[in-house]
Amino acid sequence: MFPDLILAESEEGIKGYLKKTDKDSITSSSRTLPLYLQDGQTKIAELTLKTK
């Protein structure tokens, strides 16, 4: 079974995927999420979340 993945791009222009479970578990103290290859396991970058 593969995780649900969401296409995203880091500030550095690296395209990868966020795991839906990571996105759903965002808290006010976590400001970055890992970006993965399409396999959902190989971490390639970090996505920094911006606050409004």
PDB file of N, CA, C and O in Angstrom:
ATOM      1  N   MET A   1       0.837  -1.174   0.000  1.00  0.00           N
ATOM      2  CA  MET A   1       0.000   0.000   0.000  1.00  0.00           C
ATOM      3  C   MET A   1       0.886   1.243   0.000  1.00  0.00           C
ATOM      4  O   MET A   1       1.832   1.345   0.753  1.00  0.00           O
ATOM      5  N   PHE A   2       0.571   2.208  -0.856  1.00  0.00           N
ATOM      6  CA  PHE A   2       1.342   3.430  -0.973  1.00  0.00           C
ATOM      7  C   PHE A   2       0.657   4.560  -0.201  1.00  0.00           C
ATOM      8  O   PHE A   2      -0.565   4.619  -0.150  1.00  0.00           O
ATOM      9  N   PRO A   3       1.451   5.479   0.374  1.00  0.00           N
ATOM     10  CA  PRO A   3       0.842   6.611   1.080  1.00  0.00           C
ATOM     11  C   PRO A   3       0.212   7.590   0.097  1.00  0.00           C
ATOM     12  O   PRO A   3       0.591   7.650  -1.067  1.00  0.00           O
ATOM     13  N   ASP A   4      -0.766   8.365   0.569  1.00  0.00           N
ATOM     14  CA  ASP A   4      -1.336   9.434  -0.243  1.00  0.00           C
ATOM     15  C   ASP A   4      -0.300  10.543  -0.323  1.00  0.00           C
ATOM     16  O   ASP A   4       0.190  11.012   0.701  1.00  0.00           O
ATOM     17  N   LEU A   5       0.047  10.945  -1.545  1.00  0.00           N
ATOM     18  CA  LEU A   5       1.081  11.948  -1.748  1.00  0.00           C
ATOM     19  C   LEU A   5       0.514  13.193  -2.403  1.00  0.00           C
ATOM     20  O   LEU A   5      -0.398  13.122  -3.219  1.00  0.00           O
ATOM     21  N   ILE A   6       1.087  14.344  -2.039  1.00  0.00           N
ATOM     22  CA  ILE A   6       0.659  15.633  -2.579  1.00  0.00           C
ATOM     23  C   ILE A   6       1.882  16.288  -3.212  1.00  0.00           C
ATOM     24  O   ILE A   6       2.917  16.462  -2.551  1.00  0.00           O
ATOM     25  N   LEU A   7       1.784  16.660  -4.472  1.00  0.00           N
ATOM     26  CA  LEU A   7       2.883  17.312  -5.171  1.00  0.00           C
ATOM     27  C   LEU A   7       3.150  18.679  -4.553  1.00  0.00           C
ATOM     28  O   LEU A   7       2.219  19.444  -4.289  1.00  0.00           O
ATOM     29  N   ALA A   8       4.430  18.993  -4.313  1.00  0.00           N
ATOM     30  CA  ALA A   8       4.811  20.278  -3.719  1.00  0.00           C
ATOM     31  C   ALA A   8       6.180  20.677  -4.253  1.00  0.00           C
ATOM     32  O   ALA A   8       6.908  19.869  -4.823  1.00  0.00           O
ATOM     33  N   GLU A   9       6.525  21.953  -4.032  1.00  0.00           N
ATOM     34  CA  GLU A   9       7.824  22.465  -4.469  1.00  0.00           C
ATOM     35  C   GLU A   9       8.429  23.297  -3.342  1.00  0.00           C
ATOM     36  O   GLU A   9       7.761  24.160  -2.767  1.00  0.00           O
ATOM     37  N   SER A  10       9.703  23.052  -3.048  1.00  0.00           N
ATOM     38  CA  SER A  10      10.389  23.793  -1.988  1.00  0.00           C
ATOM     39  C   SER A  10      10.768  25.184  -2.489  1.00  0.00           C
ATOM     40  O   SER A  10      10.694  25.472  -3.687  1.00  0.00           O
ATOM     41  N   GLU A  11      11.200  26.043  -1.571  1.00  0.00           N
ATOM     42  CA  GLU A  11      11.639  27.386  -1.951  1.00  0.00           C
ATOM     43  C   GLU A  11      12.845  27.340  -2.887  1.00  0.00           C
ATOM     44  O   GLU A  11      13.077  28.262  -3.654  1.00  0.00           O
ATOM     45  N   GLU A  12      13.604  26.261  -2.835  1.00  0.00           N
ATOM     46  CA  GLU A  12      14.770  26.099  -3.693  1.00  0.00           C
ATOM     47  C   GLU A  12      14.401  25.570  -5.078  1.00  0.00           C
ATOM     48  O   GLU A  12      15.263  25.349  -5.913  1.00  0.00           O
ATOM     49  N   GLY A  13      13.105  25.327  -5.307  1.00  0.00           N
ATOM     50  CA  GLY A  13      12.645  24.830  -6.595  1.00  0.00           C
ATOM     51  C   GLY A  13      12.684  23.325  -6.748  1.00  0.00           C
ATOM     52  O   GLY A  13      12.512  22.801  -7.845  1.00  0.00           O
ATOM     53  N   ILE A  14      12.882  22.613  -5.649  1.00  0.00           N
ATOM     54  CA  ILE A  14      12.906  21.148  -5.687  1.00  0.00           C
ATOM     55  C   ILE A  14      11.476  20.642  -5.635  1.00  0.00           C
ATOM     56  O   ILE A  14      10.730  20.951  -4.710  1.00  0.00           O
ATOM     57  N   LYS A  15      11.096  19.874  -6.649  1.00  0.00           N
ATOM     58  CA  LYS A  15       9.750  19.297  -6.680  1.00  0.00           C
ATOM     59  C   LYS A  15       9.777  17.906  -6.064  1.00  0.00           C
ATOM     60  O   LYS A  15      10.665  17.113  -6.331  1.00  0.00           O
ATOM     61  N   GLY A  16       8.778  17.658  -5.223  1.00  0.00           N
ATOM     62  CA  GLY A  16       8.672  16.369  -4.570  1.00  0.00           C
ATOM     63  C   GLY A  16       7.263  16.189  -4.051  1.00  0.00           C
ATOM     64  O   GLY A  16       6.336  16.877  -4.492  1.00  0.00           O
ATOM     65  N   TYR A  17       7.112  15.295  -3.117  1.00  0.00           N
ATOM     66  CA  TYR A  17       5.788  14.947  -2.614  1.00  0.00           C
ATOM     67  C   TYR A  17       5.752  15.025  -1.094  1.00  0.00           C
ATOM     68  O   TYR A  17       6.689  14.628  -0.416  1.00  0.00           O
ATOM     69  N   LEU A  18       4.651  15.545  -0.584  1.00  0.00           N
ATOM     70  CA  LEU A  18       4.356  15.526   0.843  1.00  0.00           C
ATOM     71  C   LEU A  18       3.469  14.329   1.122  1.00  0.00           C
ATOM     72  O   LEU A  18       2.591  14.012   0.319  1.00  0.00           O
ATOM     73  N   LYS A  19       3.658  13.707   2.266  1.00  0.00           N
ATOM     74  CA  LYS A  19       2.725  12.666   2.678  1.00  0.00           C
ATOM     75  C   LYS A  19       1.508  13.349   3.277  1.00  0.00           C
ATOM     76  O   LYS A  19       1.639  14.273   4.077  1.00  0.00           O
ATOM     77  N   LYS A  20       0.327  12.902   2.890  1.00  0.00           N
ATOM     78  CA  LYS A  20      -0.906  13.485   3.422  1.00  0.00           C
ATOM     79  C   LYS A  20      -0.936  13.374   4.943  1.00  0.00           C
ATOM     80  O   LYS A  20      -1.360  14.301   5.621  1.00  0.00           O
ATOM     81  N   THR A  21      -0.432  12.285   5.486  1.00  0.00           N
ATOM     82  CA  THR A  21      -0.428  12.116   6.942  1.00  0.00           C
ATOM     83  C   THR A  21       0.474  13.148   7.613  1.00  0.00           C
ATOM     84  O   THR A  21       0.167  13.614   8.702  1.00  0.00           O
ATOM     85  N   ASP A  22       1.598  13.522   6.965  1.00  0.00           N
ATOM     86  CA  ASP A  22       2.471  14.568   7.515  1.00  0.00           C
ATOM     87  C   ASP A  22       1.745  15.902   7.483  1.00  0.00           C
ATOM     88  O   ASP A  22       1.777  16.667   8.448  1.00  0.00           O
ATOM     89  N   LYS A  23       1.106  16.209   6.362  1.00  0.00           N
ATOM     90  CA  LYS A  23       0.390  17.479   6.205  1.00  0.00           C
ATOM     91  C   LYS A  23      -0.736  17.590   7.228  1.00  0.00           C
ATOM     92  O   LYS A  23      -0.943  18.643   7.812  1.00  0.00           O
ATOM     93  N   ASP A  24      -1.447  16.505   7.460  1.00  0.00           N
ATOM     94  CA  ASP A  24      -2.573  16.516   8.388  1.00  0.00           C
ATOM     95  C   ASP A  24      -2.136  16.649   9.855  1.00  0.00           C
ATOM     96  O   ASP A  24      -2.942  17.000  10.705  1.00  0.00           O
ATOM     97  N   SER A  25      -0.862  16.367  10.135  1.00  0.00           N
ATOM     98  CA  SER A  25      -0.398  16.405  11.531  1.00  0.00           C
ATOM     99  C   SER A  25       0.403  17.676  11.835  1.00  0.00           C
ATOM    100  O   SER A  25       1.108  17.732  12.831  1.00  0.00           O
ATOM    101  N   ILE A  26       0.284  18.709  11.012  1.00  0.00           N
ATOM    102  CA  ILE A  26       0.994  19.969  11.233  1.00  0.00           C
ATOM    103  C   ILE A  26       0.526  20.595  12.546  1.00  0.00           C
ATOM    104  O   ILE A  26      -0.662  20.665  12.823  1.00  0.00           O
ATOM    105  N   THR A  27       1.494  21.038  13.331  1.00  0.00           N
ATOM    106  CA  THR A  27       1.189  21.752  14.572  1.00  0.00           C
ATOM    107  C   THR A  27       1.810  23.143  14.494  1.00  0.00           C
ATOM    108  O   THR A  27       2.608  23.426  13.602  1.00  0.00           O
ATOM    109  N   SER A  28       1.472  23.987  15.430  1.00  0.00           N
ATOM    110  CA  SER A  28       2.017  25.350  15.423  1.00  0.00           C
ATOM    111  C   SER A  28       3.523  25.355  15.660  1.00  0.00           C
ATOM    112  O   SER A  28       4.205  26.302  15.300  1.00  0.00           O
ATOM    113  N   SER A  29       4.065  24.298  16.244  1.00  0.00           N
ATOM    114  CA  SER A  29       5.508  24.250  16.503  1.00  0.00           C
ATOM    115  C   SER A  29       6.296  23.649  15.349  1.00  0.00           C
ATOM    116  O   SER A  29       7.514  23.815  15.289  1.00  0.00           O
ATOM    117  N   SER A  30       5.650  22.950  14.435  1.00  0.00           N
ATOM    118  CA  SER A  30       6.376  22.371  13.299  1.00  0.00           C
ATOM    119  C   SER A  30       6.247  23.293  12.096  1.00  0.00           C
ATOM    120  O   SER A  30       5.148  23.627  11.681  1.00  0.00           O
ATOM    121  N   ARG A  31       7.370  23.716  11.569  1.00  0.00           N
ATOM    122  CA  ARG A  31       7.383  24.663  10.449  1.00  0.00           C
ATOM    123  C   ARG A  31       7.947  24.063   9.169  1.00  0.00           C
ATOM    124  O   ARG A  31       8.023  24.728   8.157  1.00  0.00           O
ATOM    125  N   THR A  32       8.403  22.821   9.222  1.00  0.00           N
ATOM    126  CA  THR A  32       8.930  22.171   8.021  1.00  0.00           C
ATOM    127  C   THR A  32       8.330  20.785   7.862  1.00  0.00           C
ATOM    128  O   THR A  32       7.981  20.126   8.851  1.00  0.00           O
ATOM    129  N   LEU A  33       8.214  20.371   6.625  1.00  0.00           N
ATOM    130  CA  LEU A  33       7.756  19.024   6.307  1.00  0.00           C
ATOM    131  C   LEU A  33       8.733  18.417   5.315  1.00  0.00           C
ATOM    132  O   LEU A  33       9.255  19.125   4.448  1.00  0.00           O
ATOM    133  N   PRO A  34       8.991  17.118   5.405  1.00  0.00           N
ATOM    134  CA  PRO A  34       9.886  16.496   4.441  1.00  0.00           C
ATOM    135  C   PRO A  34       9.218  16.346   3.072  1.00  0.00           C
ATOM    136  O   PRO A  34       8.020  16.108   2.990  1.00  0.00           O
ATOM    137  N   LEU A  35      10.025  16.520   2.018  1.00  0.00           N
ATOM    138  CA  LEU A  35       9.584  16.234   0.651  1.00  0.00           C
ATOM    139  C   LEU A  35      10.209  14.912   0.247  1.00  0.00           C
ATOM    140  O   LEU A  35      11.385  14.666   0.513  1.00  0.00           O
ATOM    141  N   TYR A  36       9.422  14.069  -0.401  1.00  0.00           N
ATOM    142  CA  TYR A  36       9.868  12.740  -0.792  1.00  0.00           C
ATOM    143  C   TYR A  36       9.823  12.567  -2.305  1.00  0.00           C
ATOM    144  O   TYR A  36       9.110  13.295  -2.992  1.00  0.00           O
ATOM    145  N   LEU A  37      10.557  11.562  -2.778  1.00  0.00           N
ATOM    146  CA  LEU A  37      10.381  11.119  -4.156  1.00  0.00           C
ATOM    147  C   LEU A  37       9.019  10.449  -4.258  1.00  0.00           C
ATOM    148  O   LEU A  37       8.342  10.233  -3.258  1.00  0.00           O
ATOM    149  N   GLN A  38       8.654  10.070  -5.458  1.00  0.00           N
ATOM    150  CA  GLN A  38       7.336   9.471  -5.686  1.00  0.00           C
ATOM    151  C   GLN A  38       7.138   8.159  -4.920  1.00  0.00           C
ATOM    152  O   GLN A  38       6.011   7.741  -4.688  1.00  0.00           O
ATOM    153  N   ASP A  39       8.224   7.542  -4.454  1.00  0.00           N
ATOM    154  CA  ASP A  39       8.080   6.300  -3.677  1.00  0.00           C
ATOM    155  C   ASP A  39       7.554   6.558  -2.262  1.00  0.00           C
ATOM    156  O   ASP A  39       7.173   5.632  -1.557  1.00  0.00           O
ATOM    157  N   GLY A  40       7.549   7.838  -1.839  1.00  0.00           N
ATOM    158  CA  GLY A  40       7.038   8.181  -0.518  1.00  0.00           C
ATOM    159  C   GLY A  40       7.954   7.807   0.620  1.00  0.00           C
ATOM    160  O   GLY A  40       7.586   7.922   1.783  1.00  0.00           O
ATOM    161  N   GLN A  41       9.190   7.389   0.312  1.00  0.00           N
ATOM    162  CA  GLN A  41      10.127   6.988   1.358  1.00  0.00           C
ATOM    163  C   GLN A  41      11.466   7.698   1.270  1.00  0.00           C
ATOM    164  O   GLN A  41      12.107   7.918   2.287  1.00  0.00           O
ATOM    165  N   THR A  42      11.882   8.045   0.062  1.00  0.00           N
ATOM    166  CA  THR A  42      13.176   8.682  -0.134  1.00  0.00           C
ATOM    167  C   THR A  42      13.040  10.190   0.062  1.00  0.00           C
ATOM    168  O   THR A  42      12.433  10.883  -0.755  1.00  0.00           O
ATOM    169  N   LYS A  43      13.609  10.693   1.161  1.00  0.00           N
ATOM    170  CA  LYS A  43      13.517  12.119   1.481  1.00  0.00           C
ATOM    171  C   LYS A  43      14.511  12.886   0.610  1.00  0.00           C
ATOM    172  O   LYS A  43      15.688  12.525   0.529  1.00  0.00           O
ATOM    173  N   ILE A  44      14.037  13.974  -0.040  1.00  0.00           N
ATOM    174  CA  ILE A  44      14.904  14.737  -0.930  1.00  0.00           C
ATOM    175  C   ILE A  44      15.075  16.191  -0.506  1.00  0.00           C
ATOM    176  O   ILE A  44      16.009  16.860  -0.954  1.00  0.00           O
ATOM    177  N   ALA A  45      14.199  16.718   0.325  1.00  0.00           N
ATOM    178  CA  ALA A  45      14.280  18.126   0.724  1.00  0.00           C
ATOM    179  C   ALA A  45      13.313  18.377   1.869  1.00  0.00           C
ATOM    180  O   ALA A  45      12.592  17.476   2.302  1.00  0.00           O
ATOM    181  N   GLU A  46      13.321  19.606   2.338  1.00  0.00           N
ATOM    182  CA  GLU A  46      12.378  20.066   3.363  1.00  0.00           C
ATOM    183  C   GLU A  46      11.538  21.185   2.777  1.00  0.00           C
ATOM    184  O   GLU A  46      12.042  22.026   2.025  1.00  0.00           O
ATOM    185  N   LEU A  47      10.271  21.204   3.108  1.00  0.00           N
ATOM    186  CA  LEU A  47       9.375  22.276   2.706  1.00  0.00           C
ATOM    187  C   LEU A  47       9.126  23.126   3.948  1.00  0.00           C
ATOM    188  O   LEU A  47       8.631  22.624   4.956  1.00  0.00           O
ATOM    189  N   THR A  48       9.481  24.400   3.870  1.00  0.00           N
ATOM    190  CA  THR A  48       9.279  25.323   4.983  1.00  0.00           C
ATOM    191  C   THR A  48       7.900  25.956   4.842  1.00  0.00           C
ATOM    192  O   THR A  48       7.568  26.507   3.799  1.00  0.00           O
ATOM    193  N   LEU A  49       7.125  25.849   5.902  1.00  0.00           N
ATOM    194  CA  LEU A  49       5.780  26.407   5.896  1.00  0.00           C
ATOM    195  C   LEU A  49       5.826  27.876   6.233  1.00  0.00           C
ATOM    196  O   LEU A  49       6.579  28.297   7.109  1.00  0.00           O
ATOM    197  N   LYS A  50       5.050  28.657   5.532  1.00  0.00           N
ATOM    198  CA  LYS A  50       4.996  30.094   5.788  1.00  0.00           C
ATOM    199  C   LYS A  50       3.763  30.390   6.628  1.00  0.00           C
ATOM    200  O   LYS A  50       2.705  29.804   6.424  1.00  0.00           O
ATOM    201  N   THR A  51       3.922  31.319   7.555  1.00  0.00           N
ATOM    202  CA  THR A  51       2.787  31.737   8.367  1.00  0.00           C
ATOM    203  C   THR A  51       2.234  33.023   7.807  1.00  0.00           C
ATOM    204  O   THR A  51       2.941  33.814   7.189  1.00  0.00           O
ATOM    205  N   LYS A  52       0.955  33.232   8.005  1.00  0.00           N
ATOM    206  CA  LYS A  52       0.299  34.429   7.472  1.00  0.00           C
ATOM    207  C   LYS A  52       0.489  35.597   8.394  1.00  0.00           C
ATOM    208  O   LYS A  52       0.667  35.518   9.536  1.00  0.00           O
TER     209      LYS A  52
END
